[in-house]
């Protein structure tokens, strides 16, 4: 049996969160251990479950995603973050990468790219 990759997903839109969860759980080595729709819940889920990967919607309102990344960096959490975004705003992406993001996947990309990205950041 392969080693499971525990994942927390964070997206402010429930339908996207549900779709991401279903996609990830279709993989035999992925286990979604927590979900969040806002910054505070995301931090709580990461602390509680200590996942290998956080899949974070960079487009959450009020810069919530950047707040999450700043708080995780300050807490020295070892979670590897992959952000999903529909925006290609360079400044925002650079900030996210400076805050420790390991991967960026555009929301318009094929699903296989997110799966590959998660596996890559856990190697």
Short mmCIF file of N, CA, C and O in Angstrom, two decimals:
data_model
loop_
_atom_site.label_atom_id
_atom_site.label_comp_id
_atom_site.label_asym_id
_atom_site.label_seq_id
_atom_site.Cartn_x
_atom_site.Cartn_y
_atom_site.Cartn_z
N UNK A 1 0.83 -1.19 0.00
CA UNK A 1 0.00 0.00 0.00
C UNK A 1 0.88 1.25 0.00
O UNK A 1 1.90 1.30 0.66
N UNK A 2 0.45 2.27 -0.76
CA UNK A 2 1.24 3.49 -0.85
C UNK A 2 0.98 4.39 0.37
O UNK A 2 -0.05 4.29 1.02
N UNK A 3 1.94 5.26 0.65
CA UNK A 3 1.80 6.17 1.78
C UNK A 3 0.78 7.25 1.45
O UNK A 3 0.80 7.84 0.37
N UNK A 4 -0.13 7.50 2.39
CA UNK A 4 -1.18 8.49 2.18
C UNK A 4 -0.64 9.90 2.33
O UNK A 4 0.21 10.17 3.17
N UNK A 5 -1.15 10.80 1.51
CA UNK A 5 -0.82 12.22 1.58
C UNK A 5 -2.04 12.92 2.17
O UNK A 5 -3.11 12.96 1.54
N UNK A 6 -1.91 13.42 3.40
CA UNK A 6 -3.01 14.14 4.05
C UNK A 6 -3.06 15.57 3.55
O UNK A 6 -2.03 16.25 3.45
N UNK A 7 -4.28 16.02 3.24
CA UNK A 7 -4.48 17.32 2.60
C UNK A 7 -5.60 18.09 3.31
O UNK A 7 -6.63 17.51 3.67
N UNK A 8 -5.40 19.39 3.47
CA UNK A 8 -6.46 20.31 3.89
C UNK A 8 -6.74 21.20 2.69
O UNK A 8 -5.81 21.67 2.02
N UNK A 9 -8.02 21.42 2.39
CA UNK A 9 -8.40 22.30 1.29
C UNK A 9 -9.05 23.55 1.86
O UNK A 9 -9.79 23.48 2.85
N UNK A 10 -8.78 24.69 1.24
CA UNK A 10 -9.37 25.95 1.68
C UNK A 10 -9.82 26.76 0.47
O UNK A 10 -9.00 27.14 -0.37
N UNK A 11 -11.11 26.98 0.39
CA UNK A 11 -11.70 27.79 -0.68
C UNK A 11 -12.96 28.41 -0.11
O UNK A 11 -13.73 27.73 0.58
N UNK A 12 -13.19 29.68 -0.38
CA UNK A 12 -14.35 30.37 0.19
C UNK A 12 -15.66 29.97 -0.49
O UNK A 12 -16.73 30.26 0.03
N UNK A 13 -15.58 29.29 -1.61
CA UNK A 13 -16.79 28.88 -2.31
C UNK A 13 -17.03 27.38 -2.08
O UNK A 13 -16.24 26.55 -2.54
N UNK A 14 -18.11 27.03 -1.38
CA UNK A 14 -18.36 25.62 -1.03
C UNK A 14 -18.38 24.67 -2.23
O UNK A 14 -17.89 23.55 -2.13
N UNK A 15 -18.91 25.10 -3.34
CA UNK A 15 -19.00 24.21 -4.49
C UNK A 15 -17.61 23.88 -5.05
O UNK A 15 -17.34 22.75 -5.46
N UNK A 16 -16.70 24.85 -5.03
CA UNK A 16 -15.32 24.58 -5.46
C UNK A 16 -14.64 23.65 -4.46
O UNK A 16 -13.93 22.73 -4.84
N UNK A 17 -14.85 23.94 -3.16
CA UNK A 17 -14.24 23.10 -2.12
C UNK A 17 -14.69 21.66 -2.27
O UNK A 17 -13.90 20.73 -2.18
N UNK A 18 -15.98 21.46 -2.52
CA UNK A 18 -16.52 20.10 -2.68
C UNK A 18 -15.92 19.43 -3.92
O UNK A 18 -15.55 18.26 -3.87
N UNK A 19 -15.82 20.17 -5.00
CA UNK A 19 -15.24 19.60 -6.22
C UNK A 19 -13.79 19.22 -6.05
O UNK A 19 -13.35 18.16 -6.51
N UNK A 20 -13.03 20.07 -5.38
CA UNK A 20 -11.61 19.77 -5.13
C UNK A 20 -11.49 18.53 -4.24
O UNK A 20 -10.68 17.65 -4.50
N UNK A 21 -12.33 18.48 -3.21
CA UNK A 21 -12.30 17.32 -2.32
C UNK A 21 -12.58 16.03 -3.09
O UNK A 21 -11.87 15.03 -2.95
N UNK A 22 -13.61 16.04 -3.92
CA UNK A 22 -13.96 14.86 -4.70
C UNK A 22 -12.83 14.45 -5.65
O UNK A 22 -12.52 13.27 -5.79
N UNK A 23 -12.23 15.45 -6.29
CA UNK A 23 -11.12 15.17 -7.19
C UNK A 23 -9.96 14.53 -6.44
O UNK A 23 -9.44 13.49 -6.85
N UNK A 24 -9.59 15.13 -5.33
CA UNK A 24 -8.44 14.62 -4.57
C UNK A 24 -8.71 13.24 -3.99
O UNK A 24 -7.84 12.37 -4.02
N UNK A 25 -9.91 13.03 -3.48
CA UNK A 25 -10.23 11.73 -2.89
C UNK A 25 -10.38 10.62 -3.93
O UNK A 25 -10.45 9.45 -3.57
N UNK A 26 -10.39 10.99 -5.21
CA UNK A 26 -10.42 9.96 -6.25
C UNK A 26 -9.05 9.31 -6.43
O UNK A 26 -8.92 8.29 -7.09
N UNK A 27 -8.04 9.90 -5.80
CA UNK A 27 -6.68 9.37 -5.88
C UNK A 27 -6.46 8.42 -4.70
O UNK A 27 -6.77 8.76 -3.56
N UNK A 28 -5.89 7.24 -4.95
CA UNK A 28 -5.75 6.25 -3.89
C UNK A 28 -4.80 6.65 -2.77
O UNK A 28 -4.89 6.15 -1.65
N UNK A 29 -3.90 7.61 -3.05
CA UNK A 29 -2.92 8.02 -2.04
C UNK A 29 -3.20 9.39 -1.43
O UNK A 29 -2.39 9.92 -0.68
N UNK A 30 -4.36 9.98 -1.73
CA UNK A 30 -4.73 11.28 -1.16
C UNK A 30 -5.85 11.10 -0.15
O UNK A 30 -6.79 10.33 -0.38
N UNK A 31 -5.75 11.84 0.97
CA UNK A 31 -6.82 11.82 1.98
C UNK A 31 -7.06 13.26 2.41
O UNK A 31 -6.16 13.91 2.96
N UNK A 32 -8.28 13.76 2.15
CA UNK A 32 -8.64 15.11 2.60
C UNK A 32 -9.05 15.00 4.06
O UNK A 32 -10.04 14.36 4.40
N UNK A 33 -8.24 15.61 4.93
CA UNK A 33 -8.47 15.50 6.37
C UNK A 33 -9.15 16.73 6.95
O UNK A 33 -9.58 16.72 8.11
N UNK A 34 -9.25 17.80 6.17
CA UNK A 34 -9.90 19.01 6.66
C UNK A 34 -10.26 19.94 5.52
O UNK A 34 -9.67 19.88 4.44
N UNK A 35 -11.26 20.78 5.79
CA UNK A 35 -11.72 21.77 4.82
C UNK A 35 -11.96 23.08 5.53
O UNK A 35 -12.30 23.10 6.71
N UNK A 36 -11.82 24.18 4.77
CA UNK A 36 -12.04 25.50 5.36
C UNK A 36 -12.57 26.46 4.30
O UNK A 36 -12.27 26.31 3.11
N UNK A 37 -13.32 27.44 4.77
CA UNK A 37 -13.85 28.47 3.88
C UNK A 37 -13.37 29.86 4.22
O UNK A 37 -13.71 30.82 3.55
N UNK A 38 -12.55 29.98 5.27
CA UNK A 38 -12.02 31.28 5.66
C UNK A 38 -10.64 31.10 6.30
O UNK A 38 -10.21 29.98 6.56
N UNK A 39 -9.98 32.22 6.56
CA UNK A 39 -8.60 32.17 7.07
C UNK A 39 -8.50 31.50 8.44
O UNK A 39 -7.65 30.64 8.65
N UNK A 40 -9.36 31.89 9.37
CA UNK A 40 -9.27 31.35 10.73
C UNK A 40 -9.49 29.84 10.74
O UNK A 40 -8.75 29.10 11.42
N UNK A 41 -10.45 29.37 9.99
CA UNK A 41 -10.73 27.93 9.94
C UNK A 41 -9.57 27.20 9.26
O UNK A 41 -9.21 26.08 9.66
N UNK A 42 -8.98 27.81 8.25
CA UNK A 42 -7.84 27.20 7.57
C UNK A 42 -6.69 26.97 8.55
O UNK A 42 -6.13 25.86 8.63
N UNK A 43 -6.35 28.00 9.31
CA UNK A 43 -5.27 27.88 10.30
C UNK A 43 -5.62 26.79 11.31
O UNK A 43 -4.78 25.94 11.65
N UNK A 44 -6.85 26.78 11.78
CA UNK A 44 -7.30 25.78 12.75
C UNK A 44 -7.16 24.36 12.18
O UNK A 44 -6.68 23.46 12.86
N UNK A 45 -7.58 24.18 10.94
CA UNK A 45 -7.52 22.85 10.31
C UNK A 45 -6.07 22.39 10.12
O UNK A 45 -5.76 21.21 10.32
N UNK A 46 -5.18 23.30 9.76
CA UNK A 46 -3.77 22.94 9.59
C UNK A 46 -3.17 22.57 10.94
O UNK A 46 -2.47 21.56 11.05
N UNK A 47 -3.45 23.35 11.96
CA UNK A 47 -2.94 23.03 13.30
C UNK A 47 -3.47 21.69 13.79
O UNK A 47 -2.73 20.88 14.34
N UNK A 48 -4.75 21.46 13.61
CA UNK A 48 -5.40 20.26 14.12
C UNK A 48 -4.94 19.00 13.40
O UNK A 48 -4.70 17.98 14.02
N UNK A 49 -4.83 19.06 12.07
CA UNK A 49 -4.58 17.84 11.29
C UNK A 49 -3.13 17.66 10.84
O UNK A 49 -2.77 16.56 10.39
N UNK A 50 -2.32 18.71 10.91
CA UNK A 50 -0.91 18.63 10.49
C UNK A 50 -0.78 17.94 9.12
O UNK A 50 -0.04 16.95 8.98
N UNK A 51 -1.47 18.45 8.08
CA UNK A 51 -1.42 17.80 6.78
C UNK A 51 -0.07 17.99 6.10
O UNK A 51 0.69 18.90 6.43
N UNK A 52 0.20 17.14 5.14
CA UNK A 52 1.41 17.30 4.33
C UNK A 52 1.22 18.48 3.36
O UNK A 52 2.17 19.18 3.04
N UNK A 53 -0.04 18.67 2.91
CA UNK A 53 -0.31 19.68 1.88
C UNK A 53 -1.55 20.49 2.24
O UNK A 53 -2.55 19.96 2.72
N UNK A 54 -1.47 21.79 1.96
CA UNK A 54 -2.62 22.70 2.01
C UNK A 54 -2.89 23.15 0.60
O UNK A 54 -2.00 23.70 -0.06
N UNK A 55 -4.10 22.90 0.10
CA UNK A 55 -4.52 23.42 -1.20
C UNK A 55 -5.35 24.66 -0.89
O UNK A 55 -6.43 24.56 -0.31
N UNK A 56 -4.82 25.83 -1.23
CA UNK A 56 -5.37 27.11 -0.80
C UNK A 56 -5.81 27.96 -1.98
O UNK A 56 -5.03 28.19 -2.91
N UNK A 57 -7.04 28.45 -1.92
CA UNK A 57 -7.56 29.36 -2.94
C UNK A 57 -6.93 30.73 -2.72
O UNK A 57 -7.21 31.39 -1.72
N UNK A 58 -6.09 31.16 -3.63
CA UNK A 58 -5.42 32.46 -3.49
C UNK A 58 -6.38 33.62 -3.68
O UNK A 58 -6.09 34.74 -3.29
N UNK A 59 -7.56 33.34 -4.25
CA UNK A 59 -8.53 34.39 -4.54
C UNK A 59 -9.57 34.59 -3.45
O UNK A 59 -10.60 35.22 -3.68
N UNK A 60 -9.31 34.08 -2.24
CA UNK A 60 -10.25 34.28 -1.14
C UNK A 60 -10.40 35.78 -0.87
O UNK A 60 -9.43 36.53 -1.02
N UNK A 61 -11.60 36.23 -0.47
CA UNK A 61 -11.83 37.67 -0.23
C UNK A 61 -10.94 38.24 0.87
O UNK A 61 -10.47 37.53 1.75
N UNK A 62 -10.73 39.54 0.79
CA UNK A 62 -10.02 40.32 1.82
C UNK A 62 -8.61 39.83 2.08
O UNK A 62 -8.13 39.87 3.21
N UNK A 63 -7.95 39.36 1.05
CA UNK A 63 -6.57 38.86 1.20
C UNK A 63 -6.44 37.77 2.24
O UNK A 63 -5.39 37.59 2.87
N UNK A 64 -7.51 37.00 2.46
CA UNK A 64 -7.49 35.93 3.46
C UNK A 64 -6.38 34.91 3.18
O UNK A 64 -5.73 34.44 4.11
N UNK A 65 -6.16 34.59 1.92
CA UNK A 65 -5.13 33.59 1.60
C UNK A 65 -3.74 34.09 1.98
O UNK A 65 -2.94 33.34 2.54
N UNK A 66 -3.45 35.35 1.69
CA UNK A 66 -2.15 35.90 2.06
C UNK A 66 -2.01 35.95 3.58
O UNK A 66 -0.93 35.70 4.12
N UNK A 67 -3.10 36.25 4.28
CA UNK A 67 -3.08 36.23 5.74
C UNK A 67 -2.75 34.83 6.26
O UNK A 67 -1.97 34.67 7.19
N UNK A 68 -3.36 33.82 5.65
CA UNK A 68 -3.09 32.43 6.03
C UNK A 68 -1.60 32.12 5.83
O UNK A 68 -0.94 31.57 6.71
N UNK A 69 -1.07 32.50 4.68
CA UNK A 69 0.34 32.22 4.38
C UNK A 69 1.27 32.92 5.38
O UNK A 69 2.25 32.33 5.84
N UNK A 70 0.95 34.16 5.73
CA UNK A 70 1.76 34.89 6.71
C UNK A 70 1.72 34.22 8.08
O UNK A 70 2.75 34.06 8.74
N UNK A 71 0.54 33.81 8.49
CA UNK A 71 0.40 33.15 9.80
C UNK A 71 1.10 31.80 9.83
O UNK A 71 1.74 31.46 10.82
N UNK A 72 0.99 31.04 8.75
CA UNK A 72 1.67 29.75 8.69
C UNK A 72 3.19 29.93 8.73
O UNK A 72 3.89 29.18 9.40
N UNK A 73 3.69 30.94 8.02
CA UNK A 73 5.13 31.21 8.03
C UNK A 73 5.59 31.60 9.43
O UNK A 73 6.63 31.13 9.90
N UNK A 74 4.80 32.41 10.12
CA UNK A 74 5.15 32.84 11.47
C UNK A 74 5.13 31.67 12.46
O UNK A 74 5.89 31.65 13.43
N UNK A 75 4.25 30.71 12.21
CA UNK A 75 4.12 29.54 13.09
C UNK A 75 5.13 28.45 12.74
O UNK A 75 5.22 27.44 13.43
N UNK A 76 5.86 28.65 11.64
CA UNK A 76 6.82 27.65 11.16
C UNK A 76 6.15 26.30 10.92
O UNK A 76 6.73 25.25 11.19
N UNK A 77 4.93 26.32 10.39
CA UNK A 77 4.24 25.08 10.03
C UNK A 77 4.96 24.43 8.85
O UNK A 77 5.44 25.12 7.95
N UNK A 78 5.03 23.13 8.85
CA UNK A 78 5.75 22.41 7.80
C UNK A 78 4.87 22.00 6.63
O UNK A 78 5.30 21.25 5.76
N UNK A 79 3.64 22.48 6.60
CA UNK A 79 2.74 22.14 5.51
C UNK A 79 3.25 22.75 4.20
O UNK A 79 3.78 23.85 4.17
N UNK A 80 3.14 21.97 3.13
CA UNK A 80 3.52 22.45 1.80
C UNK A 80 2.24 22.99 1.15
O UNK A 80 1.27 22.26 1.04
N UNK A 81 2.29 24.23 0.72
CA UNK A 81 1.09 24.87 0.18
C UNK A 81 1.13 24.94 -1.33
O UNK A 81 2.13 25.37 -1.92
N UNK A 82 0.01 24.51 -1.93
CA UNK A 82 -0.23 24.67 -3.36
C UNK A 82 -1.41 25.61 -3.47
O UNK A 82 -2.46 25.36 -2.86
N UNK A 83 -1.23 26.72 -4.20
CA UNK A 83 -2.35 27.65 -4.34
C UNK A 83 -3.05 27.44 -5.68
O UNK A 83 -2.42 27.13 -6.69
N UNK A 84 -4.36 27.63 -5.62
CA UNK A 84 -5.20 27.65 -6.82
C UNK A 84 -5.60 29.10 -7.03
O UNK A 84 -5.94 29.79 -6.07
N UNK A 85 -5.56 29.55 -8.27
CA UNK A 85 -5.94 30.92 -8.54
C UNK A 85 -6.52 31.06 -9.94
O UNK A 85 -6.13 30.32 -10.85
N UNK A 86 -7.44 31.99 -10.09
CA UNK A 86 -7.95 32.30 -11.42
C UNK A 86 -7.26 33.55 -11.95
O UNK A 86 -7.40 33.92 -13.10
N UNK A 87 -6.49 34.20 -11.10
CA UNK A 87 -5.79 35.43 -11.43
C UNK A 87 -4.33 35.13 -11.76
O UNK A 87 -3.73 34.24 -11.17
N UNK A 88 -3.79 35.90 -12.66
CA UNK A 88 -2.37 35.78 -12.96
C UNK A 88 -1.65 37.05 -12.53
O UNK A 88 -0.63 37.42 -13.10
N UNK A 89 -2.20 37.70 -11.50
CA UNK A 89 -1.63 38.94 -10.98
C UNK A 89 -0.24 38.66 -10.42
O UNK A 89 -0.09 37.99 -9.39
N UNK A 90 0.76 39.16 -11.10
CA UNK A 90 2.16 38.83 -10.79
C UNK A 90 2.54 39.19 -9.35
O UNK A 90 3.16 38.38 -8.66
N UNK A 91 2.18 40.38 -8.89
CA UNK A 91 2.58 40.82 -7.56
C UNK A 91 2.04 39.89 -6.47
O UNK A 91 2.75 39.53 -5.53
N UNK A 92 0.80 39.49 -6.61
CA UNK A 92 0.16 38.59 -5.65
C UNK A 92 0.85 37.21 -5.64
O UNK A 92 1.08 36.62 -4.59
N UNK A 93 1.17 36.72 -6.83
CA UNK A 93 1.83 35.42 -6.93
C UNK A 93 3.24 35.47 -6.34
O UNK A 93 3.66 34.54 -5.65
N UNK A 94 3.95 36.55 -6.62
CA UNK A 94 5.31 36.70 -6.06
C UNK A 94 5.23 36.75 -4.53
O UNK A 94 6.02 36.09 -3.85
N UNK A 95 4.27 37.49 -3.99
CA UNK A 95 4.11 37.56 -2.54
C UNK A 95 3.83 36.17 -1.97
O UNK A 95 4.42 35.76 -0.96
N UNK A 96 2.95 35.43 -2.61
CA UNK A 96 2.62 34.08 -2.16
C UNK A 96 3.86 33.19 -2.17
O UNK A 96 4.11 32.45 -1.21
N UNK A 97 4.65 33.27 -3.22
CA UNK A 97 5.86 32.46 -3.31
C UNK A 97 6.87 32.86 -2.23
O UNK A 97 7.52 32.02 -1.63
N UNK A 98 6.97 34.15 -1.96
CA UNK A 98 7.88 34.63 -0.91
C UNK A 98 7.43 34.13 0.47
O UNK A 98 8.25 33.99 1.36
N UNK A 99 6.14 33.88 0.60
CA UNK A 99 5.60 33.40 1.88
C UNK A 99 5.64 31.87 1.98
O UNK A 99 5.09 31.29 2.91
N UNK A 100 6.29 31.21 1.02
CA UNK A 100 6.53 29.78 1.14
C UNK A 100 5.69 28.86 0.29
O UNK A 100 5.78 27.63 0.42
N UNK A 101 4.87 29.40 -0.59
CA UNK A 101 4.06 28.55 -1.47
C UNK A 101 4.99 27.70 -2.33
O UNK A 101 5.99 28.18 -2.86
N UNK A 102 4.65 26.42 -2.45
CA UNK A 102 5.49 25.48 -3.20
C UNK A 102 5.00 25.26 -4.63
O UNK A 102 5.74 24.77 -5.47
N UNK A 103 3.71 25.57 -4.88
CA UNK A 103 3.17 25.35 -6.22
C UNK A 103 2.00 26.27 -6.50
O UNK A 103 1.28 26.66 -5.59
N UNK A 104 1.83 26.62 -7.78
CA UNK A 104 0.72 27.47 -8.22
C UNK A 104 0.03 26.75 -9.37
O UNK A 104 0.69 26.34 -10.33
N UNK A 105 -1.29 26.61 -9.26
CA UNK A 105 -2.09 25.97 -10.31
C UNK A 105 -3.22 26.92 -10.66
O UNK A 105 -3.96 27.36 -9.78
N UNK A 106 -3.34 27.25 -11.94
CA UNK A 106 -4.44 28.10 -12.38
C UNK A 106 -5.74 27.29 -12.38
O UNK A 106 -5.73 26.12 -12.75
N UNK A 107 -6.82 27.94 -11.96
CA UNK A 107 -8.10 27.23 -11.87
C UNK A 107 -8.59 26.73 -13.22
O UNK A 107 -9.37 25.80 -13.29
N UNK A 108 -8.10 27.31 -14.30
CA UNK A 108 -8.49 26.86 -15.63
C UNK A 108 -7.67 25.68 -16.15
O UNK A 108 -7.89 25.20 -17.25
N UNK A 109 -6.74 25.20 -15.34
CA UNK A 109 -5.86 24.09 -15.74
C UNK A 109 -6.59 22.75 -15.67
O UNK A 109 -7.56 22.61 -14.93
N UNK A 110 -6.08 21.74 -16.37
CA UNK A 110 -6.64 20.40 -16.23
C UNK A 110 -6.46 19.89 -14.79
O UNK A 110 -5.47 20.21 -14.13
N UNK A 111 -7.40 19.10 -14.32
CA UNK A 111 -7.35 18.55 -12.96
C UNK A 111 -6.07 17.78 -12.69
O UNK A 111 -5.53 17.80 -11.58
N UNK A 112 -5.57 17.12 -13.71
CA UNK A 112 -4.35 16.32 -13.55
C UNK A 112 -3.16 17.18 -13.11
O UNK A 112 -2.25 16.68 -12.43
N UNK A 113 -3.17 18.46 -13.45
CA UNK A 113 -2.07 19.33 -13.06
C UNK A 113 -2.04 19.56 -11.55
O UNK A 113 -0.97 19.57 -10.93
N UNK A 114 -3.21 19.69 -10.93
CA UNK A 114 -3.27 19.84 -9.47
C UNK A 114 -2.78 18.55 -8.80
O UNK A 114 -1.98 18.60 -7.86
N UNK A 115 -3.22 17.42 -9.29
CA UNK A 115 -2.81 16.13 -8.73
C UNK A 115 -1.29 15.97 -8.84
O UNK A 115 -0.60 15.61 -7.88
N UNK A 116 -0.75 16.28 -10.02
CA UNK A 116 0.69 16.19 -10.23
C UNK A 116 1.44 17.16 -9.32
O UNK A 116 2.47 16.81 -8.75
N UNK A 117 0.91 18.37 -9.17
CA UNK A 117 1.54 19.38 -8.32
C UNK A 117 1.62 18.94 -6.88
O UNK A 117 2.64 19.13 -6.20
N UNK A 118 0.56 18.34 -6.37
CA UNK A 118 0.54 17.86 -4.98
C UNK A 118 1.58 16.76 -4.80
O UNK A 118 2.34 16.77 -3.83
N UNK A 119 1.63 15.85 -5.73
CA UNK A 119 2.63 14.78 -5.62
C UNK A 119 4.05 15.34 -5.69
O UNK A 119 4.93 14.88 -4.98
N UNK A 120 4.25 16.33 -6.54
CA UNK A 120 5.59 16.91 -6.71
C UNK A 120 6.06 17.60 -5.44
O UNK A 120 7.23 17.43 -5.05
N UNK A 121 5.19 18.36 -4.77
CA UNK A 121 5.63 19.09 -3.58
C UNK A 121 5.85 18.17 -2.38
O UNK A 121 6.46 18.58 -1.40
N UNK A 122 5.38 16.94 -2.46
CA UNK A 122 5.58 16.01 -1.34
C UNK A 122 6.74 15.04 -1.57
O UNK A 122 7.00 14.19 -0.74
N UNK A 123 7.42 15.18 -2.68
CA UNK A 123 8.57 14.29 -2.97
C UNK A 123 9.74 14.59 -2.06
O UNK A 123 9.96 15.68 -1.61
#
